[in-house]
Amino acid sequence: MGDAHVLRYGQKVRLATRSAYVEDAGAPASELGIGFYEKNGRHGILSCVPPLGSKLQQLFTEDEFLVLHPSDQRSVGEQVQYGEHLVLVNQHGMVWNNKTGGITGYVGPRPRGVPGEMFVCFTKVPAGVGVAKSSKKDKTDKLDKLTSSASTSVLSTSGSLSISDNPETEAGVVCFGDSNVAITVVESNRHSQMFNKRLSNFKKPTSHIAGGYICCDGKGTELRFTILPAKPKIEQISMLNKLITPYNYGQKIALPLGLLESTAKRTNKATNYGEKKAVESSDIQQAEIFFQLTNGTEAVLPGALLQQKMMAHAKPPGPTEDETESVFELPLKNGPGVLVVRLTGVAPRKFLRKLAKNRKQPSAPKIKAGMAIFYRVSDLLRLVPVPIFALFYALLTHHLWGALNTMEDSLRRELVVLVLVMLPAFYVSVKVDHPFSALFQPPVFEPEVDDTDYSSPTASGTLKLIVAEYRFVPDADNVNRSVIRPGSVQAPKSTNESTIAHSVTTLESTGSVPKRFILAEKGDEAKALERYNETTEWRRDEGVDSLLEEPSPHFKIIKENYPHYYHKRGKNGEPVYYEKPGKINLKALKNAGLTLDDLMHNYLMITEFLWQVIEQDDNRKGISVLDVDGIGISDFAGEAVEYVRKAASVSGKHYPERCAYIFVINVPSWFSMIWNTVKGMVDDVTREKVIIVRGKKKIFEALSERIPVENIPVEYGGTSDGKSPEEDLLFNLMAYVNNDEDASASNPIEEILKKKPIKH
């Protein structure tokens, strides 16, 4: 749980809930905070649950509550715990009070220190526990009301609520984003204890208030809240020598030309000297925009990000096009949530010219002399037809084989044998299309082409910055964020409803790039961020986050004709994946109408199943066992190799640092020759992960070094027989999403995903 999401004394909160009397409130529960009805009626001003209805909505004011301890036993800044006594003071200095005229139980805002002032506590109710709904009671029940306390809660000697005796509550720190929270009245400052109940939602049939009132005597339906931070206003925005105070959300700001020029200047210095440290601190500050909010938090728009966003505004829109707009989020440095920022218009011509002039085109990478010769030989050998090479090799073999008989030096004999073995292997490597073909070709360098028309924008430009809104972002580790509608109990979702948690990126939830991406880029955080952003965009474009809840109609036929499965774990807890590319029946798959895209969809689905369900640790790696028995050289051409390439490309690019070991087993002899040829050109980290073995005994020995014998399938010498629990769960999930007759009524992975929302 992020520290910024912890609720502390002295902070303000909004309390969001759903009315028991409105089926569709017209907005998500997270947007509907309780407040008060401004009309002073028979019971005075009363607290209520929105919406009030179209005719009365203008009389509703949402409350923001300052969280304090009733007797100041807790200092400002201390963490708020579930069960602790609280007094909630709204923006007008009023507190909840139940003495609103007669014995009614209605709650309304009143001054502090008067009879009826309510001290409350937050009570966390576990997910799945339904809300209480009162029924009509006869007069004999009123005696029980006078002696009962709130929800079986008792006061401890320390002055805080003891909830240990209540099995339907949870303890711990209160955090922004916590949902399914009840508010219990622990002291109502009246002689009667009948008002010491959990807050509930009630209205009479004749009431004009659509959402109903808030009560504390148990009548109506118990309320469950989501605790949200107050919506802060922007106190000031500072950029260069310009200060804007106050600022209203949605207001357009013209960016000073000096700010844009300093951004270009910063880029020039960073390019010339090759590192960020060479940029003077004054230039960095000039290129940044600072936002200060009324709740003490702040956000910064870095110059590098501003420049990146402005480049998208180089060209003015066409006659039929809308104005260019960029939308992005800035995380708050010392508080929960983000600022949603928009850029509209066209960047100034002067800035664009300077930026284009300062931008240094990267030069083509230098190739060492030895590698240049290697690439040249590869190119020449690739041009030799197979019949010509076969004839040449036959003559060479005949000549050298005869010379072997006259050679006395054992070293020379070994060199000749090595040439005879390696030459055809090298020829096959450069001639046949395979996943390692790129290693035999020089890197392709394509210089960037700037086709921007710098004469098209106006001299001053029309670029404007807009802060659209403050948006609360829940902490990814805080589960069960949905607000339960009063009067209902959580029931299993139907097969048509989505049960997968909302996708939350690691950057959004923690403010940092996942460690895996940084390791993959050898510690270069800038490259890691760029790669991570590409992955995030790819996941959204391809709909990867929803793959586990979408139907996969080809799942069974792919399983029947392409052996691949998950089977238990390695000695260090790594999930193990087995695949048999040599046994794939492409003909049967084609006859069934399947395409390469269908195979890729299945690959992405099972990969997501691995990292979202089987293994949820973001830093965990897996073991792959590639059984290539039955594969031939001809299999390295056509659609089979295209599928392997695509799958390998996706895995390497978007699932970095996920591989612990790759066992390539049952390899033919020619495969070993190819690997011996190319492994010297593979980086050390990757080379150490690949283990190539053949023969049953050696395969078992290699696997048993990393996988417990009881987890190795019988066909590879282990003692594990039958389908694994991982495969059982996968088949149950596919039956559920495909609406099979034997499918379960509820999603089999729903509870698993509640523990960890989809994150990458």
Steps between C-alpha positions, in 0.01 A plus 500: 500500500651833395562746784320776309180293511494471882238722667641722774350729759467853365423385145170544319288221356193454285264214577358337188209259511190383313143581588276204577214684329657581163571218257718706267651806661641618168864491614743249646486454874847649525358833377203528738609642834244553775408853608204700626168638375511877540127549556430570867195284570323377813811311609743767384769438240552124458772281355400293198619261230510631143338535259217718628315504168497745212287760680692499829855422391597869503433501876754222564853574627760225512693483826874479546580386853805591705599193705576581866511317832219610738736561794814581298673182619627450146730759344469633149692270268443178698345208315128440541413147612175312458304515826651826629272781617465778243318824455436604141489877444363622167617797295273735698633391840190290571490143634240225483226535760201276568296747706307631203158546656322233699597135518561455129845350440567735208854641471584858410792747518507706820761702695751315716454455873120482512286204616460238231853544360606166353834328541546222248748240382572334168416129497649285221260227399650200315401452138192287452332598829159639412350819637230508764152618410250575773136393495200648675519446873223490752497703814664230709818537294546859615618379838780311328598816313553686824746242630677381186826647373629547152547176309612297806800733537635577847720778630841411631658669798735689269210682340507319165254257358577135561411293196681183592177341620324564171591235240362715220752783530866551417774696673789701362588837352233696313606581144365711219319269261379261772149384419226306677554721806219550751488805728407415858375756752693435823374802696193715433527725809144424608346303784361236265725253323245430229691728261827308531457297183666480163398775260213397277300629205129569553214704361124498531286416195381861491852648497607702196870426560584231244807360676362514853640624830776377732387353831676362807224303673511191279198564283527459127797335330852499634742715300836383371752764400812542291750736662631753250729801536350846472523654155780756531504826310809631326646773714755620247687408183852630444699488178806701405422848641124457477279427802131414471297514822234391555427256217165347411483154343438524125661843467726538194857623554719636222851358539771771500730487199798526735393175665490322165839642402655382826359155429672497161818636659494222755465243223795651314728482802395149589563389140841663467640373825325166498363501852247675716762614752638747246181706512519799731254499787361840399405368157333196656291717730403729213380205296275366777148598602410473868151443638419565867168375637296614798548170685877553516584265214683598184569376149769578243484494121862428396645684204586176321139381520370841392728496198391148409134596515552824306657318206158348432373856446744593223243494221172693496184295439356476152172663396297196605714394798451579866759699691791287622467408866733308733372363830732365770519462877738648756530309831491701821831487683375478857139393476262258328371573154604666175437819307351445154671745264413589140694681229309652208596709200816534291854548630679826404706492181803656670512225760463223243779637281736530794417151619552354153829685463627385838397141452804293414438213265644177636778354292506147368649253751863408436572139411829347607734370231459137606120519494510681163693206352255257661199681348671516160574126498142431605366712213722323245415154632129585488531556123644152436230260370453175689615271210821702457573488874427126512745436214763723658457334840523151348830588328634665814404203714662257257822700499523561876389151593784357297743744658398389849679168451834676451464747788692414815419817695185429703417871521494532122280194471251650746498829310425321173215306661368824650499666156317205346234515773464876537498600133161340413359618833608856422359477148163378630500777760539778243291336228192381688250741653487445878456703822875574516533628142547859616830402664654443156398839361643844583272726706273715286525872563224729377556870576198694618331708233349826620215586263352775718403816314632769734350776291142385560442606863463864586799681645359509851311172493172418669623251759299500824531294819190392692478318832176311446447344843641333807450124489542258788696186411447208742800314631543176302559294816169602654249233401120503485454860391146466372224662708223257590153630428299523822228244533686237304743219565788435266403212277698306243517679169315361204689366204443825315653721767865592525674358804852607418650780706563832329842527342738715698848563371793484739595857407151625591492317832860548619635789293795290383585275207491125580838365600491240220510769231793678664696173522421423136648837399817444707403763756416775248184647656425728204498207257305293753230768520478521122474122471243483779284769336509301176385190688218691670380639167527155340292340776228760458498483120490118497255469790740274689352581842164350402628179335417287803135604496441473126386179325775287344301276264812337350653401833414129486598438138833680552564288808423183303735585214774695676631337821581768757420514870596634842612238750578590861812687616879497517719473809490878552126526444521582128195400293599245233370505142537210253464535124542258207538700176602185311157347566290790374243393240481806277292317242224422750505855633472643149217262412316628807528854363760623748749768403827627639307770686297231679819331617638833622176571686534165676866570579419837655210352696708222658784746568261732685363198685855420611588846634159608627371174651768232544774738612412849623844603624616766254865406550459123465643316200388181329658187353425395141556147371507489120470144370608516132466128435378448143603842372686524169691765308195555280305606810716813519324646199144618443228564756655295778808720523284810456298401806816429700643837399187690598467321831869550582480866401197567720649311794836674478359847447203510737581234762866578580700315765239226533719209393717312750601203281417359156551126460517394134470121509491212251695710251618352169874501433485782245329727756799472732733602218292811429495592867875451536544736206279780625534483879823700492303793360228483768547710814622319810176542697286336231757231424514390863122453505494258203576134578505256206489127577409175326451147625255393772759471774662837434160668463388370838829601663477852357136549598545355849768760575234774478170316552408257782467141377143483628413798276660366180256324262538124468594523130818687601598263780312660790220365717227757426217337309180648362384856447641770727293730725600791277355332192183402688447864595569617143249251356240606759555866409464430127180304565366798694584771244385279210168423677550123477226278639724362773630845602479621859250771593771742614833603358762258641772768514291785642627461856859464378488826305348686794830450678689672223341724233653457155828686499797504271 
